[in-house]
C-alpha cells in the first residue's frame, strides 16, 4: 500500500485528488493524508443552515465545503489530519482503515477504541469521525483526526443557527470530542503520518503539483466548488414561513 501526502491545504483540491484516486488515478490500495485550511465540511446529504454557524464562518474566513460521501459535518484546520484509505473492489471493508490506525497508535502506547460507527475514541471522547463512499470498482473510508485543532473555533463553527419545522437532510450525530494533544502534547501531525506509514511498512510520498493539471482533477475541482453542489444540493427544508428547496426559496410555508 502506497502512502501519499498532499502539499496543498485547499479542501476542494484535496477532495478532487481523493476522487481522482478513487476513480483509477493510482494503484490501489493506498492511503492519502492531507491537512486543510479552516473549513467546515458537510456530508453529501446535509443542510449547511442546520449544521453550522454560517455568519461565524463568513466573519472568520472559514470555508464551507460539501464532500461526496455521506455522514456528518466536521471542522478542519491546520491542527487536524485527514486520512483516506482507498481500496479496490475486492478489498472493500469499512473497518479496515480504522483498525490500521488503531494498531499504528498502539505502537506509541496511544490506545484508541473503535465505535460501531467506525469512529475512533480516546478516553471516552471522539477524536476521529469517518465516512464511506463506494463506486463500482473501488471505495474509500475517510475521516478526520484531531491533533492540535482550535477547539473554540470548532465548537463555534458547528453550532447551528436555525431550527427547521421540517427537513429531509441527514443530521450530524453530536459527540463530545478531544484532540490528541490534550493527552499527548508532544505529538504532531507528521508524527502520526510516520506512525501509520511504519505500520504499513512504506515511506510516505509527497504528491507533485503536476496532478492539478490533469483534466479529471480540474473537473472534480469545478464540480466541488460549483454553487449548485455547495448550496443547491441541500435537501428540502421548511423554516419559519419559507419552504427552501435546493438552496432556493420556493414558497411561503402554510401551517
PDB file of C-alpha atoms in Angstrom:
ATOM      1  CA  UNK A   1       0.000   0.000   0.000  1.00  0.00           C
ATOM      2  CA  UNK A   2       1.374   3.411  -1.009  1.00  0.00           C
ATOM      3  CA  UNK A   3       1.074   6.409   1.322  1.00  0.00           C
ATOM      4  CA  UNK A   4       0.537   9.784  -0.363  1.00  0.00           C
ATOM      5  CA  UNK A   5       0.702  13.158   1.406  1.00  0.00           C
ATOM      6  CA  UNK A   6      -0.792  16.298  -0.102  1.00  0.00           C
ATOM      7  CA  UNK A   7       1.233  19.532  -0.032  1.00  0.00           C
ATOM      8  CA  UNK A   8      -1.983  21.543  -0.500  1.00  0.00           C
ATOM      9  CA  UNK A   9      -4.283  22.983   2.172  1.00  0.00           C
ATOM     10  CA  UNK A  10      -7.183  23.783  -0.140  1.00  0.00           C
ATOM     11  CA  UNK A  11     -10.049  21.410   0.787  1.00  0.00           C
ATOM     12  CA  UNK A  12     -11.502  21.449  -2.732  1.00  0.00           C
ATOM     13  CA  UNK A  13      -8.156  20.430  -4.229  1.00  0.00           C
ATOM     14  CA  UNK A  14      -7.695  17.635  -1.708  1.00  0.00           C
ATOM     15  CA  UNK A  15     -11.196  16.242  -2.262  1.00  0.00           C
ATOM     16  CA  UNK A  16     -10.624  16.415  -6.028  1.00  0.00           C
ATOM     17  CA  UNK A  17      -7.382  14.437  -5.631  1.00  0.00           C
ATOM     18  CA  UNK A  18      -9.159  11.873  -3.465  1.00  0.00           C
ATOM     19  CA  UNK A  19     -11.830  11.471  -6.150  1.00  0.00           C
ATOM     20  CA  UNK A  20      -9.081  11.079  -8.767  1.00  0.00           C
ATOM     21  CA  UNK A  21      -7.525   8.210  -6.796  1.00  0.00           C
ATOM     22  CA  UNK A  22     -10.924   6.590  -6.228  1.00  0.00           C
ATOM     23  CA  UNK A  23     -11.623   6.592  -9.969  1.00  0.00           C
ATOM     24  CA  UNK A  24      -8.415   4.902 -11.063  1.00  0.00           C
ATOM     25  CA  UNK A  25      -5.813   7.641 -10.781  1.00  0.00           C
ATOM     26  CA  UNK A  26      -3.350   5.441  -8.864  1.00  0.00           C
ATOM     27  CA  UNK A  27      -2.694   1.821  -7.999  1.00  0.00           C
ATOM     28  CA  UNK A  28      -4.895   0.637  -5.138  1.00  0.00           C
ATOM     29  CA  UNK A  29      -4.923   0.174  -2.232  1.00  0.00           C
ATOM     30  CA  UNK A  30      -3.449   3.444  -0.978  1.00  0.00           C
ATOM     31  CA  UNK A  31      -3.533   5.800   1.993  1.00  0.00           C
ATOM     32  CA  UNK A  32      -3.915   9.539   1.408  1.00  0.00           C
ATOM     33  CA  UNK A  33      -3.198  12.168   4.073  1.00  0.00           C
ATOM     34  CA  UNK A  34      -3.925  15.879   3.875  1.00  0.00           C
ATOM     35  CA  UNK A  35      -4.383  18.965   6.057  1.00  0.00           C
ATOM     36  CA  UNK A  36      -6.880  21.683   5.146  1.00  0.00           C
ATOM     37  CA  UNK A  37      -7.164  25.383   5.895  1.00  0.00           C
ATOM     38  CA  UNK A  38     -10.037  26.220   8.307  1.00  0.00           C
ATOM     39  CA  UNK A  39     -13.179  24.720   6.774  1.00  0.00           C
ATOM     40  CA  UNK A  40     -16.479  23.138   7.698  1.00  0.00           C
ATOM     41  CA  UNK A  41     -17.085  20.016   5.599  1.00  0.00           C
ATOM     42  CA  UNK A  42     -20.630  18.713   5.253  1.00  0.00           C
ATOM     43  CA  UNK A  43     -21.777  15.257   4.278  1.00  0.00           C
ATOM     44  CA  UNK A  44     -23.407  14.966   0.869  1.00  0.00           C
ATOM     45  CA  UNK A  45     -26.994  14.946   2.176  1.00  0.00           C
ATOM     46  CA  UNK A  46     -26.678  17.657   4.814  1.00  0.00           C
ATOM     47  CA  UNK A  47     -28.060  21.158   5.234  1.00  0.00           C
ATOM     48  CA  UNK A  48     -25.481  23.919   5.907  1.00  0.00           C
ATOM     49  CA  UNK A  49     -28.050  26.121   7.673  1.00  0.00           C
ATOM     50  CA  UNK A  50     -28.789  23.330  10.148  1.00  0.00           C
ATOM     51  CA  UNK A  51     -25.233  22.071  10.647  1.00  0.00           C
ATOM     52  CA  UNK A  52     -23.023  25.118  11.032  1.00  0.00           C
ATOM     53  CA  UNK A  53     -22.861  28.745  12.089  1.00  0.00           C
ATOM     54  CA  UNK A  54     -22.786  30.422   8.679  1.00  0.00           C
ATOM     55  CA  UNK A  55     -22.368  34.034   9.946  1.00  0.00           C
ATOM     56  CA  UNK A  56     -19.411  32.908  12.073  1.00  0.00           C
ATOM     57  CA  UNK A  57     -17.842  31.134   9.087  1.00  0.00           C
ATOM     58  CA  UNK A  58     -18.052  34.298   6.989  1.00  0.00           C
ATOM     59  CA  UNK A  59     -16.659  36.506   9.770  1.00  0.00           C
ATOM     60  CA  UNK A  60     -13.700  34.182  10.359  1.00  0.00           C
ATOM     61  CA  UNK A  61     -12.878  33.212   6.751  1.00  0.00           C
ATOM     62  CA  UNK A  62     -13.818  29.577   7.332  1.00  0.00           C
ATOM     63  CA  UNK A  63     -14.839  27.855   4.100  1.00  0.00           C
ATOM     64  CA  UNK A  64     -17.973  25.766   3.679  1.00  0.00           C
ATOM     65  CA  UNK A  65     -17.402  22.543   1.721  1.00  0.00           C
ATOM     66  CA  UNK A  66     -19.682  19.677   0.680  1.00  0.00           C
ATOM     67  CA  UNK A  67     -17.996  16.309   0.188  1.00  0.00           C
ATOM     68  CA  UNK A  68     -19.198  13.343  -1.891  1.00  0.00           C
ATOM     69  CA  UNK A  69     -19.542  10.895   0.991  1.00  0.00           C
ATOM     70  CA  UNK A  70     -22.390  10.798   3.482  1.00  0.00           C
ATOM     71  CA  UNK A  71     -22.007  11.173   7.222  1.00  0.00           C
ATOM     72  CA  UNK A  72     -21.872  14.215   9.448  1.00  0.00           C
ATOM     73  CA  UNK A  73     -20.467  17.721   9.458  1.00  0.00           C
ATOM     74  CA  UNK A  74     -16.849  18.187  10.602  1.00  0.00           C
ATOM     75  CA  UNK A  75     -14.379  21.007  11.206  1.00  0.00           C
ATOM     76  CA  UNK A  76     -10.958  21.068   9.544  1.00  0.00           C
ATOM     77  CA  UNK A  77      -7.992  23.286  10.329  1.00  0.00           C
ATOM     78  CA  UNK A  78      -4.214  23.087  10.359  1.00  0.00           C
ATOM     79  CA  UNK A  79      -4.329  21.004  13.549  1.00  0.00           C
ATOM     80  CA  UNK A  80      -6.485  18.266  12.051  1.00  0.00           C
ATOM     81  CA  UNK A  81      -5.147  15.409   9.925  1.00  0.00           C
ATOM     82  CA  UNK A  82      -7.462  13.978   7.278  1.00  0.00           C
ATOM     83  CA  UNK A  83      -6.967  10.406   6.152  1.00  0.00           C
ATOM     84  CA  UNK A  84      -8.424   8.405   3.290  1.00  0.00           C
ATOM     85  CA  UNK A  85      -7.930   4.678   2.767  1.00  0.00           C
ATOM     86  CA  UNK A  86      -8.872   3.742  -0.788  1.00  0.00           C
ATOM     87  CA  UNK A  87      -9.361   0.102  -1.742  1.00  0.00           C
ATOM     88  CA  UNK A  88     -10.123  -1.791  -4.949  1.00  0.00           C
ATOM     89  CA  UNK A  89     -13.445  -3.592  -5.261  1.00  0.00           C
ATOM     90  CA  UNK A  90     -12.202  -6.915  -3.882  1.00  0.00           C
ATOM     91  CA  UNK A  91     -10.867  -5.365  -0.661  1.00  0.00           C
ATOM     92  CA  UNK A  92     -13.885  -3.291   0.400  1.00  0.00           C
ATOM     93  CA  UNK A  93     -14.080  -3.345   4.196  1.00  0.00           C
ATOM     94  CA  UNK A  94     -15.246  -0.289   6.091  1.00  0.00           C
ATOM     95  CA  UNK A  95     -13.408  -1.220   9.282  1.00  0.00           C
ATOM     96  CA  UNK A  96     -10.010  -1.955   7.718  1.00  0.00           C
ATOM     97  CA  UNK A  97      -8.687   1.617   7.815  1.00  0.00           C
ATOM     98  CA  UNK A  98      -9.566   2.396  11.425  1.00  0.00           C
ATOM     99  CA  UNK A  99      -8.153  -0.956  12.535  1.00  0.00           C
ATOM    100  CA  UNK A 100      -4.894   0.044  10.866  1.00  0.00           C
ATOM    101  CA  UNK A 101      -4.944   3.422  12.648  1.00  0.00           C
ATOM    102  CA  UNK A 102      -5.620   1.770  15.993  1.00  0.00           C
ATOM    103  CA  UNK A 103      -2.654  -0.590  15.522  1.00  0.00           C
ATOM    104  CA  UNK A 104      -0.390   2.264  14.421  1.00  0.00           C
ATOM    105  CA  UNK A 105      -1.158   4.346  17.514  1.00  0.00           C
ATOM    106  CA  UNK A 106      -0.682   1.342  19.773  1.00  0.00           C
ATOM    107  CA  UNK A 107       2.994   1.397  18.704  1.00  0.00           C
ATOM    108  CA  UNK A 108       3.270   4.710  20.560  1.00  0.00           C
ATOM    109  CA  UNK A 109       1.289   3.463  23.586  1.00  0.00           C
ATOM    110  CA  UNK A 110      -1.730   5.509  22.496  1.00  0.00           C
ATOM    111  CA  UNK A 111      -4.734   3.256  22.900  1.00  0.00           C
ATOM    112  CA  UNK A 112      -7.817   4.083  20.850  1.00  0.00           C
ATOM    113  CA  UNK A 113     -11.231   2.461  20.738  1.00  0.00           C
ATOM    114  CA  UNK A 114     -13.335   1.875  17.619  1.00  0.00           C
ATOM    115  CA  UNK A 115     -17.046   2.689  17.825  1.00  0.00           C
ATOM    116  CA  UNK A 116     -19.803   0.801  15.966  1.00  0.00           C
ATOM    117  CA  UNK A 117     -19.879   3.774  13.547  1.00  0.00           C
ATOM    118  CA  UNK A 118     -16.154   3.232  12.775  1.00  0.00           C
ATOM    119  CA  UNK A 119     -15.104   6.384  14.630  1.00  0.00           C
ATOM    120  CA  UNK A 120     -12.074   6.455  16.933  1.00  0.00           C
ATOM    121  CA  UNK A 121     -12.353   7.383  20.602  1.00  0.00           C
ATOM    122  CA  UNK A 122      -9.795   8.330  23.242  1.00  0.00           C
ATOM    123  CA  UNK A 123     -10.722   8.325  26.944  1.00  0.00           C
ATOM    124  CA  UNK A 124     -14.433   8.172  26.171  1.00  0.00           C
ATOM    125  CA  UNK A 125     -14.411  11.091  23.718  1.00  0.00           C
ATOM    126  CA  UNK A 126     -14.375  11.115  19.931  1.00  0.00           C
ATOM    127  CA  UNK A 127     -11.066  12.005  18.334  1.00  0.00           C
ATOM    128  CA  UNK A 128     -11.807  10.839  14.785  1.00  0.00           C
ATOM    129  CA  UNK A 129     -15.035  10.783  12.771  1.00  0.00           C
ATOM    130  CA  UNK A 130     -15.328   9.000   9.445  1.00  0.00           C
ATOM    131  CA  UNK A 131     -17.463   8.419   6.355  1.00  0.00           C
ATOM    132  CA  UNK A 132     -17.574   5.956   3.467  1.00  0.00           C
ATOM    133  CA  UNK A 133     -18.104   6.041  -0.289  1.00  0.00           C
ATOM    134  CA  UNK A 134     -18.287   3.145  -2.730  1.00  0.00           C
ATOM    135  CA  UNK A 135     -18.225   3.030  -6.522  1.00  0.00           C
ATOM    136  CA  UNK A 136     -18.488   0.042  -8.849  1.00  0.00           C
ATOM    137  CA  UNK A 137     -14.726  -0.551  -8.774  1.00  0.00           C
ATOM    138  CA  UNK A 138     -13.420   0.931  -5.516  1.00  0.00           C
ATOM    139  CA  UNK A 139     -14.272   2.501  -2.175  1.00  0.00           C
ATOM    140  CA  UNK A 140     -12.799   4.880   0.345  1.00  0.00           C
ATOM    141  CA  UNK A 141     -13.114   5.219   4.085  1.00  0.00           C
ATOM    142  CA  UNK A 142     -12.012   8.700   5.060  1.00  0.00           C
ATOM    143  CA  UNK A 143     -12.043  10.735   8.227  1.00  0.00           C
ATOM    144  CA  UNK A 144     -10.638  13.407  10.473  1.00  0.00           C
ATOM    145  CA  UNK A 145      -8.147  13.100  13.317  1.00  0.00           C
ATOM    146  CA  UNK A 146      -7.984  15.965  15.828  1.00  0.00           C
ATOM    147  CA  UNK A 147      -4.396  16.573  16.883  1.00  0.00           C
ATOM    148  CA  UNK A 148      -3.994  20.259  17.794  1.00  0.00           C
ATOM    149  CA  UNK A 149      -7.145  21.865  16.374  1.00  0.00           C
ATOM    150  CA  UNK A 150      -8.585  25.123  17.701  1.00  0.00           C
ATOM    151  CA  UNK A 151     -11.442  23.674  19.750  1.00  0.00           C
ATOM    152  CA  UNK A 152     -13.108  27.047  20.345  1.00  0.00           C
ATOM    153  CA  UNK A 153     -13.388  27.587  16.594  1.00  0.00           C
ATOM    154  CA  UNK A 154     -14.538  24.005  16.111  1.00  0.00           C
ATOM    155  CA  UNK A 155     -17.343  24.360  18.651  1.00  0.00           C
ATOM    156  CA  UNK A 156     -18.468  27.761  17.392  1.00  0.00           C
ATOM    157  CA  UNK A 157     -18.355  26.708  13.729  1.00  0.00           C
ATOM    158  CA  UNK A 158     -20.556  23.667  14.298  1.00  0.00           C
ATOM    159  CA  UNK A 159     -23.351  25.494  16.135  1.00  0.00           C
ATOM    160  CA  UNK A 160     -26.493  25.501  14.011  1.00  0.00           C
ATOM    161  CA  UNK A 161     -28.227  28.868  13.722  1.00  0.00           C
ATOM    162  CA  UNK A 162     -31.786  27.800  12.824  1.00  0.00           C
ATOM    163  CA  UNK A 163     -34.178  25.024  13.789  1.00  0.00           C
ATOM    164  CA  UNK A 164     -36.386  23.868  10.893  1.00  0.00           C
ATOM    165  CA  UNK A 165     -40.058  22.992  11.069  1.00  0.00           C
ATOM    166  CA  UNK A 166     -39.373  20.175   8.628  1.00  0.00           C
ATOM    167  CA  UNK A 167     -36.280  18.823   6.854  1.00  0.00           C
ATOM    168  CA  UNK A 168     -35.209  15.903   4.684  1.00  0.00           C
ATOM    169  CA  UNK A 169     -31.496  16.342   5.390  1.00  0.00           C
ATOM    170  CA  UNK A 170     -29.280  13.982   7.401  1.00  0.00           C
ATOM    171  CA  UNK A 171     -28.428  15.403  10.826  1.00  0.00           C
ATOM    172  CA  UNK A 172     -24.988  15.019  12.391  1.00  0.00           C
ATOM    173  CA  UNK A 173     -24.639  12.807  15.458  1.00  0.00           C
ATOM    174  CA  UNK A 174     -23.077  15.155  18.013  1.00  0.00           C
ATOM    175  CA  UNK A 175     -20.419  13.803  20.381  1.00  0.00           C
ATOM    176  CA  UNK A 176     -18.020  15.231  22.919  1.00  0.00           C
ATOM    177  CA  UNK A 177     -14.618  15.489  21.245  1.00  0.00           C
ATOM    178  CA  UNK A 178     -10.987  15.516  22.291  1.00  0.00           C
ATOM    179  CA  UNK A 179      -7.773  16.384  20.470  1.00  0.00           C
ATOM    180  CA  UNK A 180      -4.660  14.232  20.724  1.00  0.00           C
ATOM    181  CA  UNK A 181      -2.515  16.958  22.289  1.00  0.00           C
ATOM    182  CA  UNK A 182      -4.911  17.158  25.244  1.00  0.00           C
ATOM    183  CA  UNK A 183      -3.400  13.840  26.372  1.00  0.00           C
ATOM    184  CA  UNK A 184      -0.153  13.652  24.385  1.00  0.00           C
ATOM    185  CA  UNK A 185       1.105  17.244  23.949  1.00  0.00           C
ATOM    186  CA  UNK A 186       4.276  16.299  22.089  1.00  0.00           C
ATOM    187  CA  UNK A 187       2.626  14.508  19.161  1.00  0.00           C
ATOM    188  CA  UNK A 188       2.434  16.429  15.859  1.00  0.00           C
ATOM    189  CA  UNK A 189       0.754  15.711  12.526  1.00  0.00           C
ATOM    190  CA  UNK A 190       3.955  14.458  10.900  1.00  0.00           C
ATOM    191  CA  UNK A 191       4.430  12.010  13.774  1.00  0.00           C
ATOM    192  CA  UNK A 192       1.027  10.478  13.033  1.00  0.00           C
ATOM    193  CA  UNK A 193       1.786  10.129   9.321  1.00  0.00           C
ATOM    194  CA  UNK A 194       5.052   8.391  10.170  1.00  0.00           C
ATOM    195  CA  UNK A 195       3.344   6.071  12.673  1.00  0.00           C
ATOM    196  CA  UNK A 196       0.840   4.919  10.073  1.00  0.00           C
ATOM    197  CA  UNK A 197       3.490   4.606   7.362  1.00  0.00           C
ATOM    198  CA  UNK A 198       5.573   2.446   9.691  1.00  0.00           C
ATOM    199  CA  UNK A 199       2.576   0.192  10.321  1.00  0.00           C
ATOM    200  CA  UNK A 200       2.047  -0.129   6.551  1.00  0.00           C
ATOM    201  CA  UNK A 201       5.809  -0.645   6.097  1.00  0.00           C
ATOM    202  CA  UNK A 202       6.254   2.031   3.471  1.00  0.00           C
ATOM    203  CA  UNK A 203       7.650   5.553   3.067  1.00  0.00           C
ATOM    204  CA  UNK A 204       5.193   8.439   2.603  1.00  0.00           C
ATOM    205  CA  UNK A 205       5.382  10.203  -0.767  1.00  0.00           C
ATOM    206  CA  UNK A 206       4.662  13.909  -1.239  1.00  0.00           C
ATOM    207  CA  UNK A 207       2.332  14.480  -4.186  1.00  0.00           C
ATOM    208  CA  UNK A 208       3.533  16.540  -7.131  1.00  0.00           C
ATOM    209  CA  UNK A 209       1.679  19.692  -8.152  1.00  0.00           C
ATOM    210  CA  UNK A 210       1.530  18.403 -11.749  1.00  0.00           C
ATOM    211  CA  UNK A 211      -1.518  16.356 -10.692  1.00  0.00           C
ATOM    212  CA  UNK A 212      -3.526  19.579 -10.613  1.00  0.00           C
ATOM    213  CA  UNK A 213      -3.219  19.943 -14.383  1.00  0.00           C
ATOM    214  CA  UNK A 214      -4.993  16.634 -15.054  1.00  0.00           C
ATOM    215  CA  UNK A 215      -8.382  17.229 -16.742  1.00  0.00           C
ATOM    216  CA  UNK A 216     -10.218  14.856 -14.391  1.00  0.00           C
ATOM    217  CA  UNK A 217      -8.819  16.615 -11.305  1.00  0.00           C
ATOM    218  CA  UNK A 218      -9.768  20.005 -12.726  1.00  0.00           C
ATOM    219  CA  UNK A 219     -13.293  18.789 -13.487  1.00  0.00           C
ATOM    220  CA  UNK A 220     -13.739  17.403  -9.981  1.00  0.00           C
ATOM    221  CA  UNK A 221     -12.483  20.694  -8.529  1.00  0.00           C
ATOM    222  CA  UNK A 222     -15.017  22.642 -10.618  1.00  0.00           C
ATOM    223  CA  UNK A 223     -17.818  20.316  -9.549  1.00  0.00           C
ATOM    224  CA  UNK A 224     -16.943  20.638  -5.859  1.00  0.00           C
ATOM    225  CA  UNK A 225     -16.808  24.450  -5.985  1.00  0.00           C
ATOM    226  CA  UNK A 226     -19.975  24.863  -8.056  1.00  0.00           C
ATOM    227  CA  UNK A 227     -22.852  26.751  -6.376  1.00  0.00           C
ATOM    228  CA  UNK A 228     -25.289  24.014  -7.316  1.00  0.00           C
ATOM    229  CA  UNK A 229     -23.196  21.409  -5.483  1.00  0.00           C
ATOM    230  CA  UNK A 230     -22.418  23.531  -2.421  1.00  0.00           C
ATOM    231  CA  UNK A 231     -25.878  25.005  -1.852  1.00  0.00           C
ATOM    232  CA  UNK A 232     -28.284  23.605  -4.428  1.00  0.00           C
ATOM    233  CA  UNK A 233     -27.821  20.022  -3.206  1.00  0.00           C
ATOM    234  CA  UNK A 234     -29.331  20.982   0.151  1.00  0.00           C
ATOM    235  CA  UNK A 235     -32.338  18.709   0.792  1.00  0.00           C
ATOM    236  CA  UNK A 236     -35.772  20.324   1.077  1.00  0.00           C
ATOM    237  CA  UNK A 237     -36.455  22.023   4.414  1.00  0.00           C
ATOM    238  CA  UNK A 238     -39.034  24.388   5.860  1.00  0.00           C
ATOM    239  CA  UNK A 239     -38.061  27.230   8.185  1.00  0.00           C
ATOM    240  CA  UNK A 240     -40.357  29.898   9.534  1.00  0.00           C
ATOM    241  CA  UNK A 241     -42.658  30.942   6.709  1.00  0.00           C
ATOM    242  CA  UNK A 242     -40.382  29.732   3.898  1.00  0.00           C
ATOM    243  CA  UNK A 243     -40.073  26.448   2.016  1.00  0.00           C
ATOM    244  CA  UNK A 244     -36.499  26.076   0.729  1.00  0.00           C
ATOM    245  CA  UNK A 245     -35.628  23.543  -1.972  1.00  0.00           C
ATOM    246  CA  UNK A 246     -32.103  23.022  -3.333  1.00  0.00           C
ATOM    247  CA  UNK A 247     -30.936  26.257  -1.720  1.00  0.00           C
ATOM    248  CA  UNK A 248     -33.714  28.393  -3.236  1.00  0.00           C
ATOM    249  CA  UNK A 249     -36.836  29.849  -1.613  1.00  0.00           C
ATOM    250  CA  UNK A 250     -39.805  28.149  -3.290  1.00  0.00           C
ATOM    251  CA  UNK A 251     -42.963  29.223  -1.498  1.00  0.00           C
ATOM    252  CA  UNK A 252     -44.323  30.571   1.796  1.00  0.00           C
ATOM    253  CA  UNK A 253     -44.918  27.896   4.388  1.00  0.00           C
ATOM    254  CA  UNK A 254     -48.535  27.075   5.054  1.00  0.00           C
ATOM    255  CA  UNK A 255     -49.306  25.747   8.533  1.00  0.00           C
TER     256      UNK A 255
END
